[in-house]
Amino acid sequence: VNEPGGGGHLDDVFQRDADCFWRLVENVRLPDDGGALVGVISNGRGLCDPREIPFDKPPGAVRILFLGDSTIFGWLLRHDETIVRQTENRLRERFPARDITCLNAGAPGYTSFQGWRYLESEGLRYQPDLVVASFGFNDSARWQGRGDLEVHRHNQLTRPAVGLRWSRLAALAWSAFHPWPQHEIHDSRPRLLPEEFREVLGRIEATTRSRGIDLLLFVGALRINVDGSKGSAYRRPLQDVQYAFAREIAFGPGSGKAYVDGVRIARDLAKEHTV
């Protein structure tokens, strides 16, 4: 187990990945206090979980795969305080006879594009019965004026052939042959435009639907949704995209709504606790 000191340097926690841009380093455990990242960070496959969960699902077991950013990962929280673990605990209490496991594949800084790439490259191997996706915060963030789709295309072009990926020299050579395309860079360009965000949600839904897996969106809340500074009904554009998208897809045998309204939940809690 990796146990970095000093609260965990980012290089101890994150590793480069040509497909997902970055992933959690495997088997990381940090001190239980003193930082935004605490305790169990990852298991042997990079999930935020102390348990080693095999890809093969036991007969009769139910698996729920959570994709997301810091909200799902549990920034500032111990692994047993996250939305993912609390959901598993509640489900196990309600259905004690069922073998239910919630898998935390959240990663700080992730966009929906990165979540989709993780789902395709590894997440499906866990054979989930349900995928919960929570994105939007980082999708609207800025990243050197380039979008995720462009960065991913460039990463694939500059990735050496399989037999040479161990070589730093090969990586440098491939990069030299495939420089960044010359075009005007706009610093205000988000990682995903609203229409790109909608497209990526469609890719996630197509991936799950083709395998008979339900998809549930968790529409997370921001401070601006509850502090009243923009009015009591204010929603960010990407939140509106998620609501609209979720209403277009079916969820479960009864075709229920395919989203959890985290914005409404946060507003209700703010009223209850007079925040």
PDB file of C-alpha atoms in Angstrom:
ATOM      1  CA  VAL A   1       0.000   0.000   0.000  1.00  0.00           C
ATOM      2  CA  ASN A   2       1.309   3.446  -0.905  1.00  0.00           C
ATOM      3  CA  GLU A   3       1.291   5.772   2.097  1.00  0.00           C
ATOM      4  CA  PRO A   4       2.585   9.173   0.927  1.00  0.00           C
ATOM      5  CA  GLY A   5       3.467  11.714   3.556  1.00  0.00           C
ATOM      6  CA  GLY A   6       2.524  15.341   3.916  1.00  0.00           C
ATOM      7  CA  GLY A   7      -1.178  14.890   3.176  1.00  0.00           C
ATOM      8  CA  GLY A   8      -0.554  13.389  -0.220  1.00  0.00           C
ATOM      9  CA  HIS A   9       1.186  15.069  -3.136  1.00  0.00           C
ATOM     10  CA  LEU A  10      -0.877  14.991  -6.324  1.00  0.00           C
ATOM     11  CA  ASP A  11       1.750  12.823  -8.026  1.00  0.00           C
ATOM     12  CA  ASP A  12       1.202  10.256  -5.279  1.00  0.00           C
ATOM     13  CA  VAL A  13      -2.546  10.177  -5.910  1.00  0.00           C
ATOM     14  CA  PHE A  14      -3.009  10.690  -9.660  1.00  0.00           C
ATOM     15  CA  GLN A  15      -1.357   9.032 -12.642  1.00  0.00           C
ATOM     16  CA  ARG A  16      -1.481   9.900 -16.331  1.00  0.00           C
ATOM     17  CA  ASP A  17      -3.837   7.962 -18.565  1.00  0.00           C
ATOM     18  CA  ALA A  18      -4.013   8.358 -22.346  1.00  0.00           C
ATOM     19  CA  ASP A  19      -7.736   7.561 -22.449  1.00  0.00           C
ATOM     20  CA  CYS A  20      -9.089   9.179 -19.274  1.00  0.00           C
ATOM     21  CA  PHE A  21      -6.310  11.839 -18.981  1.00  0.00           C
ATOM     22  CA  TRP A  22      -5.669  10.783 -15.386  1.00  0.00           C
ATOM     23  CA  ARG A  23      -6.711   8.092 -12.936  1.00  0.00           C
ATOM     24  CA  LEU A  24      -6.179   7.385  -9.278  1.00  0.00           C
ATOM     25  CA  VAL A  25      -2.969   5.600  -8.407  1.00  0.00           C
ATOM     26  CA  GLU A  26      -3.756   2.129  -7.103  1.00  0.00           C
ATOM     27  CA  ASN A  27      -3.502   1.189  -3.415  1.00  0.00           C
ATOM     28  CA  VAL A  28      -3.160   4.656  -1.909  1.00  0.00           C
ATOM     29  CA  ARG A  29      -3.797   5.297   1.779  1.00  0.00           C
ATOM     30  CA  LEU A  30      -3.329   8.777   3.278  1.00  0.00           C
ATOM     31  CA  PRO A  31      -3.456  10.064   6.861  1.00  0.00           C
ATOM     32  CA  ASP A  32      -6.961  10.279   8.302  1.00  0.00           C
ATOM     33  CA  ASP A  33      -6.702  14.009   8.931  1.00  0.00           C
ATOM     34  CA  GLY A  34      -4.959  17.083   7.669  1.00  0.00           C
ATOM     35  CA  GLY A  35      -6.024  17.426   4.056  1.00  0.00           C
ATOM     36  CA  ALA A  36      -8.735  17.355   1.411  1.00  0.00           C
ATOM     37  CA  LEU A  37      -7.774  13.773   0.560  1.00  0.00           C
ATOM     38  CA  VAL A  38      -7.886  11.534   3.613  1.00  0.00           C
ATOM     39  CA  GLY A  39      -7.787   7.861   4.499  1.00  0.00           C
ATOM     40  CA  VAL A  40      -8.446   5.234   1.855  1.00  0.00           C
ATOM     41  CA  ILE A  41      -8.031   6.783  -1.585  1.00  0.00           C
ATOM     42  CA  SER A  42      -7.973   3.710  -3.803  1.00  0.00           C
ATOM     43  CA  ASN A  43      -7.866  -0.056  -3.891  1.00  0.00           C
ATOM     44  CA  GLY A  44      -5.834  -2.235  -6.233  1.00  0.00           C
ATOM     45  CA  ARG A  45      -7.942  -1.211  -9.250  1.00  0.00           C
ATOM     46  CA  GLY A  46      -8.236   2.477  -8.496  1.00  0.00           C
ATOM     47  CA  LEU A  47     -11.722   2.488  -6.964  1.00  0.00           C
ATOM     48  CA  CYS A  48     -12.250   4.576  -3.832  1.00  0.00           C
ATOM     49  CA  ASP A  49     -12.866   1.540  -1.647  1.00  0.00           C
ATOM     50  CA  PRO A  50     -10.778  -0.517   0.800  1.00  0.00           C
ATOM     51  CA  ARG A  51     -12.288  -3.705  -0.601  1.00  0.00           C
ATOM     52  CA  GLU A  52     -10.825  -5.533  -3.562  1.00  0.00           C
ATOM     53  CA  ILE A  53     -13.777  -6.051  -5.890  1.00  0.00           C
ATOM     54  CA  PRO A  54     -13.273  -8.616  -8.674  1.00  0.00           C
ATOM     55  CA  PHE A  55     -14.545  -7.941 -12.164  1.00  0.00           C
ATOM     56  CA  ASP A  56     -16.600 -11.142 -12.123  1.00  0.00           C
ATOM     57  CA  LYS A  57     -19.932 -10.588 -10.379  1.00  0.00           C
ATOM     58  CA  PRO A  58     -21.166 -13.384  -8.076  1.00  0.00           C
ATOM     59  CA  PRO A  59     -24.461 -15.037  -9.066  1.00  0.00           C
ATOM     60  CA  GLY A  60     -27.442 -13.091  -7.747  1.00  0.00           C
ATOM     61  CA  ALA A  61     -25.362 -10.065  -6.752  1.00  0.00           C
ATOM     62  CA  VAL A  62     -26.433  -6.503  -7.565  1.00  0.00           C
ATOM     63  CA  ARG A  63     -23.825  -3.931  -8.534  1.00  0.00           C
ATOM     64  CA  ILE A  64     -24.278  -0.177  -8.883  1.00  0.00           C
ATOM     65  CA  LEU A  65     -21.422   1.694 -10.547  1.00  0.00           C
ATOM     66  CA  PHE A  66     -21.079   5.372  -9.634  1.00  0.00           C
ATOM     67  CA  LEU A  67     -19.307   7.620 -12.146  1.00  0.00           C
ATOM     68  CA  GLY A  68     -18.520  11.187 -11.225  1.00  0.00           C
ATOM     69  CA  ASP A  69     -16.219  13.891 -10.013  1.00  0.00           C
ATOM     70  CA  SER A  70     -15.226  15.028  -6.517  1.00  0.00           C
ATOM     71  CA  THR A  71     -18.839  14.853  -5.340  1.00  0.00           C
ATOM     72  CA  ILE A  72     -18.974  11.119  -5.976  1.00  0.00           C
ATOM     73  CA  PHE A  73     -15.350  10.456  -5.013  1.00  0.00           C
ATOM     74  CA  GLY A  74     -15.855  12.199  -1.682  1.00  0.00           C
ATOM     75  CA  TRP A  75     -13.569  15.230  -1.541  1.00  0.00           C
ATOM     76  CA  LEU A  76     -12.949  16.131   2.134  1.00  0.00           C
ATOM     77  CA  LEU A  77     -14.647  12.891   3.215  1.00  0.00           C
ATOM     78  CA  ARG A  78     -13.510   9.486   4.386  1.00  0.00           C
ATOM     79  CA  HIS A  79     -14.453   6.668   2.043  1.00  0.00           C
ATOM     80  CA  ASP A  80     -17.205   5.479   4.408  1.00  0.00           C
ATOM     81  CA  GLU A  81     -18.817   8.945   4.426  1.00  0.00           C
ATOM     82  CA  THR A  82     -19.281   9.251   0.659  1.00  0.00           C
ATOM     83  CA  ILE A  83     -22.583   9.250  -1.203  1.00  0.00           C
ATOM     84  CA  VAL A  84     -21.602   5.895  -2.657  1.00  0.00           C
ATOM     85  CA  ARG A  85     -20.985   4.118   0.642  1.00  0.00           C
ATOM     86  CA  GLN A  86     -24.018   5.713   2.306  1.00  0.00           C
ATOM     87  CA  THR A  87     -26.195   4.537  -0.585  1.00  0.00           C
ATOM     88  CA  GLU A  88     -24.862   1.003  -0.223  1.00  0.00           C
ATOM     89  CA  ASN A  89     -25.516   1.031   3.523  1.00  0.00           C
ATOM     90  CA  ARG A  90     -29.117   2.189   3.049  1.00  0.00           C
ATOM     91  CA  LEU A  91     -29.808  -0.388   0.352  1.00  0.00           C
ATOM     92  CA  ARG A  92     -28.336  -3.204   2.437  1.00  0.00           C
ATOM     93  CA  GLU A  93     -30.514  -2.149   5.378  1.00  0.00           C
ATOM     94  CA  ARG A  94     -33.620  -2.097   3.207  1.00  0.00           C
ATOM     95  CA  PHE A  95     -32.839  -5.328   1.345  1.00  0.00           C
ATOM     96  CA  PRO A  96     -30.821  -7.422   3.822  1.00  0.00           C
ATOM     97  CA  ALA A  97     -31.212 -10.611   1.791  1.00  0.00           C
ATOM     98  CA  ARG A  98     -29.579  -9.107  -1.301  1.00  0.00           C
ATOM     99  CA  ASP A  99     -25.867  -8.934  -2.070  1.00  0.00           C
ATOM    100  CA  ILE A 100     -25.607  -5.249  -3.047  1.00  0.00           C
ATOM    101  CA  THR A 101     -22.340  -3.481  -3.817  1.00  0.00           C
ATOM    102  CA  CYS A 102     -21.910   0.163  -4.805  1.00  0.00           C
ATOM    103  CA  LEU A 103     -18.662   0.873  -6.651  1.00  0.00           C
ATOM    104  CA  ASN A 104     -17.074   4.311  -6.334  1.00  0.00           C
ATOM    105  CA  ALA A 105     -15.385   5.152  -9.648  1.00  0.00           C
ATOM    106  CA  GLY A 106     -15.495   8.891  -9.000  1.00  0.00           C
ATOM    107  CA  ALA A 107     -12.314  10.908  -9.509  1.00  0.00           C
ATOM    108  CA  PRO A 108     -11.546  14.536  -8.660  1.00  0.00           C
ATOM    109  CA  GLY A 109     -11.609  16.799 -11.695  1.00  0.00           C
ATOM    110  CA  TYR A 110     -13.509  14.387 -13.926  1.00  0.00           C
ATOM    111  CA  THR A 111     -15.913  15.475 -16.634  1.00  0.00           C
ATOM    112  CA  SER A 112     -18.649  13.411 -18.231  1.00  0.00           C
ATOM    113  CA  PHE A 113     -16.248  12.648 -21.082  1.00  0.00           C
ATOM    114  CA  GLN A 114     -13.731  11.098 -18.701  1.00  0.00           C
ATOM    115  CA  GLY A 115     -16.507   9.171 -17.000  1.00  0.00           C
ATOM    116  CA  TRP A 116     -17.641   7.787 -20.343  1.00  0.00           C
ATOM    117  CA  ARG A 117     -14.121   6.740 -21.240  1.00  0.00           C
ATOM    118  CA  TYR A 118     -13.712   5.009 -17.873  1.00  0.00           C
ATOM    119  CA  LEU A 119     -17.039   3.228 -18.352  1.00  0.00           C
ATOM    120  CA  GLU A 120     -15.974   1.951 -21.763  1.00  0.00           C
ATOM    121  CA  SER A 121     -12.416   1.017 -20.818  1.00  0.00           C
ATOM    122  CA  GLU A 122     -12.957  -0.559 -17.408  1.00  0.00           C
ATOM    123  CA  GLY A 123     -16.278   0.153 -15.712  1.00  0.00           C
ATOM    124  CA  LEU A 124     -18.286  -2.322 -17.775  1.00  0.00           C
ATOM    125  CA  ARG A 125     -15.969  -5.119 -16.670  1.00  0.00           C
ATOM    126  CA  TYR A 126     -17.613  -4.983 -13.235  1.00  0.00           C
ATOM    127  CA  GLN A 127     -20.919  -6.031 -14.867  1.00  0.00           C
ATOM    128  CA  PRO A 128     -23.039  -3.299 -13.219  1.00  0.00           C
ATOM    129  CA  ASP A 129     -26.824  -3.560 -13.088  1.00  0.00           C
ATOM    130  CA  LEU A 130     -27.154   0.210 -12.738  1.00  0.00           C
ATOM    131  CA  VAL A 131     -24.875   3.138 -13.559  1.00  0.00           C
ATOM    132  CA  VAL A 132     -25.257   6.399 -11.634  1.00  0.00           C
ATOM    133  CA  ALA A 133     -23.584   9.397 -13.298  1.00  0.00           C
ATOM    134  CA  SER A 134     -22.992  12.791 -11.692  1.00  0.00           C
ATOM    135  CA  PHE A 135     -21.163  15.423 -13.733  1.00  0.00           C
ATOM    136  CA  GLY A 136     -21.311  19.060 -14.777  1.00  0.00           C
ATOM    137  CA  PHE A 137     -19.026  20.957 -12.409  1.00  0.00           C
ATOM    138  CA  ASN A 138     -15.775  20.315 -14.262  1.00  0.00           C
ATOM    139  CA  ASP A 139     -17.421  20.120 -17.691  1.00  0.00           C
ATOM    140  CA  SER A 140     -17.958  23.881 -17.583  1.00  0.00           C
ATOM    141  CA  ALA A 141     -14.448  24.581 -16.262  1.00  0.00           C
ATOM    142  CA  ARG A 142     -11.696  25.995 -18.481  1.00  0.00           C
ATOM    143  CA  TRP A 143      -8.649  23.981 -19.445  1.00  0.00           C
ATOM    144  CA  GLN A 144      -6.015  25.913 -21.440  1.00  0.00           C
ATOM    145  CA  GLY A 145      -8.603  26.871 -24.030  1.00  0.00           C
ATOM    146  CA  ARG A 146      -9.049  23.316 -25.300  1.00  0.00           C
ATOM    147  CA  GLY A 147     -11.979  20.964 -24.959  1.00  0.00           C
ATOM    148  CA  ASP A 148     -11.872  17.388 -23.722  1.00  0.00           C
ATOM    149  CA  LEU A 149     -12.696  15.938 -27.136  1.00  0.00           C
ATOM    150  CA  GLU A 150      -9.757  17.740 -28.762  1.00  0.00           C
ATOM    151  CA  VAL A 151      -7.373  16.729 -25.967  1.00  0.00           C
ATOM    152  CA  HIS A 152      -8.464  13.103 -26.264  1.00  0.00           C
ATOM    153  CA  ARG A 153      -7.970  13.052 -30.039  1.00  0.00           C
ATOM    154  CA  HIS A 154      -4.486  14.503 -29.602  1.00  0.00           C
ATOM    155  CA  ASN A 155      -3.638  11.991 -26.867  1.00  0.00           C
ATOM    156  CA  GLN A 156      -4.572   9.109 -29.131  1.00  0.00           C
ATOM    157  CA  LEU A 157      -2.514  10.496 -32.030  1.00  0.00           C
ATOM    158  CA  THR A 158       0.567  10.945 -29.848  1.00  0.00           C
ATOM    159  CA  ARG A 159       0.292   7.578 -28.139  1.00  0.00           C
ATOM    160  CA  PRO A 160       3.108   5.226 -29.264  1.00  0.00           C
ATOM    161  CA  ALA A 161       2.382   1.778 -30.659  1.00  0.00           C
ATOM    162  CA  VAL A 162       1.556  -0.853 -28.047  1.00  0.00           C
ATOM    163  CA  GLY A 163       5.032  -2.349 -27.908  1.00  0.00           C
ATOM    164  CA  LEU A 164       6.680   1.042 -27.379  1.00  0.00           C
ATOM    165  CA  ARG A 165       4.455   2.620 -24.738  1.00  0.00           C
ATOM    166  CA  TRP A 166       6.993   1.897 -22.022  1.00  0.00           C
ATOM    167  CA  SER A 167       9.531   4.164 -23.739  1.00  0.00           C
ATOM    168  CA  ARG A 168       9.709   7.842 -22.835  1.00  0.00           C
ATOM    169  CA  LEU A 169      11.769   8.444 -25.985  1.00  0.00           C
ATOM    170  CA  ALA A 170       9.040   6.895 -28.139  1.00  0.00           C
ATOM    171  CA  ALA A 171       6.448   9.111 -26.473  1.00  0.00           C
ATOM    172  CA  LEU A 172       8.508  12.206 -27.253  1.00  0.00           C
ATOM    173  CA  ALA A 173       8.983  11.103 -30.864  1.00  0.00           C
ATOM    174  CA  TRP A 174       5.265  10.463 -31.380  1.00  0.00           C
ATOM    175  CA  SER A 175       4.457  13.877 -29.895  1.00  0.00           C
ATOM    176  CA  ALA A 176       6.914  15.562 -32.255  1.00  0.00           C
ATOM    177  CA  PHE A 177       5.222  13.965 -35.270  1.00  0.00           C
ATOM    178  CA  HIS A 178       1.773  15.045 -34.069  1.00  0.00           C
ATOM    179  CA  PRO A 179       1.930  18.636 -32.787  1.00  0.00           C
ATOM    180  CA  TRP A 180      -1.163  20.389 -31.523  1.00  0.00           C
ATOM    181  CA  PRO A 181      -3.322  21.673 -34.402  1.00  0.00           C
ATOM    182  CA  GLN A 182      -2.804  25.328 -35.140  1.00  0.00           C
ATOM    183  CA  HIS A 183      -6.007  27.214 -34.485  1.00  0.00           C
ATOM    184  CA  GLU A 184      -7.131  30.107 -32.383  1.00  0.00           C
ATOM    185  CA  ILE A 185      -7.410  29.182 -28.711  1.00  0.00           C
ATOM    186  CA  HIS A 186     -10.131  30.857 -26.660  1.00  0.00           C
ATOM    187  CA  ASP A 187      -9.362  30.992 -22.946  1.00  0.00           C
ATOM    188  CA  SER A 188     -13.089  31.116 -22.209  1.00  0.00           C
ATOM    189  CA  ARG A 189     -13.740  27.782 -23.925  1.00  0.00           C
ATOM    190  CA  PRO A 190     -15.054  25.231 -21.383  1.00  0.00           C
ATOM    191  CA  ARG A 191     -13.886  21.641 -21.331  1.00  0.00           C
ATOM    192  CA  LEU A 192     -17.280  20.678 -22.770  1.00  0.00           C
ATOM    193  CA  LEU A 193     -19.742  22.999 -24.459  1.00  0.00           C
ATOM    194  CA  PRO A 194     -23.404  22.398 -23.522  1.00  0.00           C
ATOM    195  CA  GLU A 195     -24.051  20.585 -26.805  1.00  0.00           C
ATOM    196  CA  GLU A 196     -20.934  18.439 -26.264  1.00  0.00           C
ATOM    197  CA  PHE A 197     -22.061  17.674 -22.718  1.00  0.00           C
ATOM    198  CA  ARG A 198     -25.432  16.529 -24.076  1.00  0.00           C
ATOM    199  CA  GLU A 199     -23.673  14.399 -26.699  1.00  0.00           C
ATOM    200  CA  VAL A 200     -21.474  12.695 -24.104  1.00  0.00           C
ATOM    201  CA  LEU A 201     -24.462  11.942 -21.883  1.00  0.00           C
ATOM    202  CA  GLY A 202     -25.938  10.311 -24.974  1.00  0.00           C
ATOM    203  CA  ARG A 203     -22.817   8.199 -25.388  1.00  0.00           C
ATOM    204  CA  ILE A 204     -23.030   7.034 -21.771  1.00  0.00           C
ATOM    205  CA  GLU A 205     -26.711   6.190 -22.201  1.00  0.00           C
ATOM    206  CA  ALA A 206     -26.090   4.348 -25.474  1.00  0.00           C
ATOM    207  CA  THR A 207     -23.335   2.298 -23.841  1.00  0.00           C
ATOM    208  CA  THR A 208     -25.517   1.293 -20.904  1.00  0.00           C
ATOM    209  CA  ARG A 209     -28.687   0.714 -22.934  1.00  0.00           C
ATOM    210  CA  SER A 210     -26.912  -1.560 -25.414  1.00  0.00           C
ATOM    211  CA  ARG A 211     -25.992  -3.831 -22.504  1.00  0.00           C
ATOM    212  CA  GLY A 212     -29.326  -3.738 -20.706  1.00  0.00           C
ATOM    213  CA  ILE A 213     -28.002  -1.512 -17.909  1.00  0.00           C
ATOM    214  CA  ASP A 214     -30.143   1.271 -16.445  1.00  0.00           C
ATOM    215  CA  LEU A 215     -28.705   4.803 -16.235  1.00  0.00           C
ATOM    216  CA  LEU A 216     -29.583   7.256 -13.462  1.00  0.00           C
ATOM    217  CA  LEU A 217     -28.326  10.850 -13.411  1.00  0.00           C
ATOM    218  CA  PHE A 218     -27.589  12.579 -10.116  1.00  0.00           C
ATOM    219  CA  VAL A 219     -27.948  16.319 -10.739  1.00  0.00           C
ATOM    220  CA  GLY A 220     -25.657  17.846  -8.142  1.00  0.00           C
ATOM    221  CA  ALA A 221     -26.180  21.229  -6.504  1.00  0.00           C
ATOM    222  CA  LEU A 222     -23.848  24.217  -6.362  1.00  0.00           C
ATOM    223  CA  ARG A 223     -23.684  26.920  -3.709  1.00  0.00           C
ATOM    224  CA  ILE A 224     -25.286  29.316  -6.168  1.00  0.00           C
ATOM    225  CA  ASN A 225     -28.364  27.055  -6.268  1.00  0.00           C
ATOM    226  CA  VAL A 226     -29.057  27.577  -2.571  1.00  0.00           C
ATOM    227  CA  ASP A 227     -27.587  30.928  -1.501  1.00  0.00           C
ATOM    228  CA  GLY A 228     -30.285  33.002  -3.229  1.00  0.00           C
ATOM    229  CA  SER A 229     -27.800  35.225  -5.052  1.00  0.00           C
ATOM    230  CA  LYS A 230     -29.339  34.334  -8.440  1.00  0.00           C
ATOM    231  CA  GLY A 231     -32.904  33.794  -7.283  1.00  0.00           C
ATOM    232  CA  SER A 232     -34.592  30.786  -5.711  1.00  0.00           C
ATOM    233  CA  ALA A 233     -35.093  28.894  -8.996  1.00  0.00           C
ATOM    234  CA  TYR A 234     -31.693  29.486 -10.609  1.00  0.00           C
ATOM    235  CA  ARG A 235     -30.017  26.573 -12.385  1.00  0.00           C
ATOM    236  CA  ARG A 236     -26.779  26.415 -14.333  1.00  0.00           C
ATOM    237  CA  PRO A 237     -27.013  25.599 -18.072  1.00  0.00           C
ATOM    238  CA  LEU A 238     -25.495  22.129 -17.673  1.00  0.00           C
ATOM    239  CA  GLN A 239     -27.966  21.346 -14.901  1.00  0.00           C
ATOM    240  CA  ASP A 240     -30.781  22.169 -17.324  1.00  0.00           C
ATOM    241  CA  VAL A 241     -29.161  19.889 -19.913  1.00  0.00           C
ATOM    242  CA  GLN A 242     -29.202  17.021 -17.416  1.00  0.00           C
ATOM    243  CA  TYR A 243     -32.847  17.502 -16.462  1.00  0.00           C
ATOM    244  CA  ALA A 244     -33.897  17.642 -20.113  1.00  0.00           C
ATOM    245  CA  PHE A 245     -31.795  14.624 -21.061  1.00  0.00           C
ATOM    246  CA  ALA A 246     -33.056  12.504 -18.166  1.00  0.00           C
ATOM    247  CA  ARG A 247     -36.665  13.174 -19.155  1.00  0.00           C
ATOM    248  CA  GLU A 248     -35.969  11.722 -22.596  1.00  0.00           C
ATOM    249  CA  ILE A 249     -34.789   8.306 -21.381  1.00  0.00           C
ATOM    250  CA  ALA A 250     -36.627   5.520 -19.602  1.00  0.00           C
ATOM    251  CA  PHE A 251     -35.566   4.248 -16.200  1.00  0.00           C
ATOM    252  CA  GLY A 252     -36.519   0.872 -14.794  1.00  0.00           C
ATOM    253  CA  PRO A 253     -39.440  -1.369 -15.714  1.00  0.00           C
ATOM    254  CA  GLY A 254     -41.958   1.363 -14.943  1.00  0.00           C
ATOM    255  CA  SER A 255     -40.172   3.990 -17.059  1.00  0.00           C
ATOM    256  CA  GLY A 256     -39.698   6.270 -14.072  1.00  0.00           C
ATOM    257  CA  LYS A 257     -37.712   9.499 -14.061  1.00  0.00           C
ATOM    258  CA  ALA A 258     -34.044   8.895 -14.764  1.00  0.00           C
ATOM    259  CA  TYR A 259     -32.570  11.449 -12.368  1.00  0.00           C
ATOM    260  CA  VAL A 260     -32.128  12.276  -8.707  1.00  0.00           C
ATOM    261  CA  ASP A 261     -32.784  15.971  -8.144  1.00  0.00           C
ATOM    262  CA  GLY A 262     -29.839  16.961  -5.987  1.00  0.00           C
ATOM    263  CA  VAL A 263     -30.620  20.649  -6.481  1.00  0.00           C
ATOM    264  CA  ARG A 264     -34.071  20.288  -4.911  1.00  0.00           C
ATOM    265  CA  ILE A 265     -32.654  18.158  -2.097  1.00  0.00           C
ATOM    266  CA  ALA A 266     -30.002  20.791  -1.338  1.00  0.00           C
ATOM    267  CA  ARG A 267     -32.575  23.587  -1.348  1.00  0.00           C
ATOM    268  CA  ASP A 268     -34.849  21.668   1.011  1.00  0.00           C
ATOM    269  CA  LEU A 269     -31.934  21.013   3.363  1.00  0.00           C
ATOM    270  CA  ALA A 270     -30.919  24.680   3.220  1.00  0.00           C
ATOM    271  CA  LYS A 271     -34.429  25.719   4.271  1.00  0.00           C
ATOM    272  CA  GLU A 272     -34.543  23.097   6.998  1.00  0.00           C
ATOM    273  CA  HIS A 273     -31.242  24.219   8.472  1.00  0.00           C
ATOM    274  CA  THR A 274     -31.673  27.937   7.627  1.00  0.00           C
ATOM    275  CA  VAL A 275     -28.468  28.099   5.588  1.00  0.00           C
TER     276      VAL A 275
END
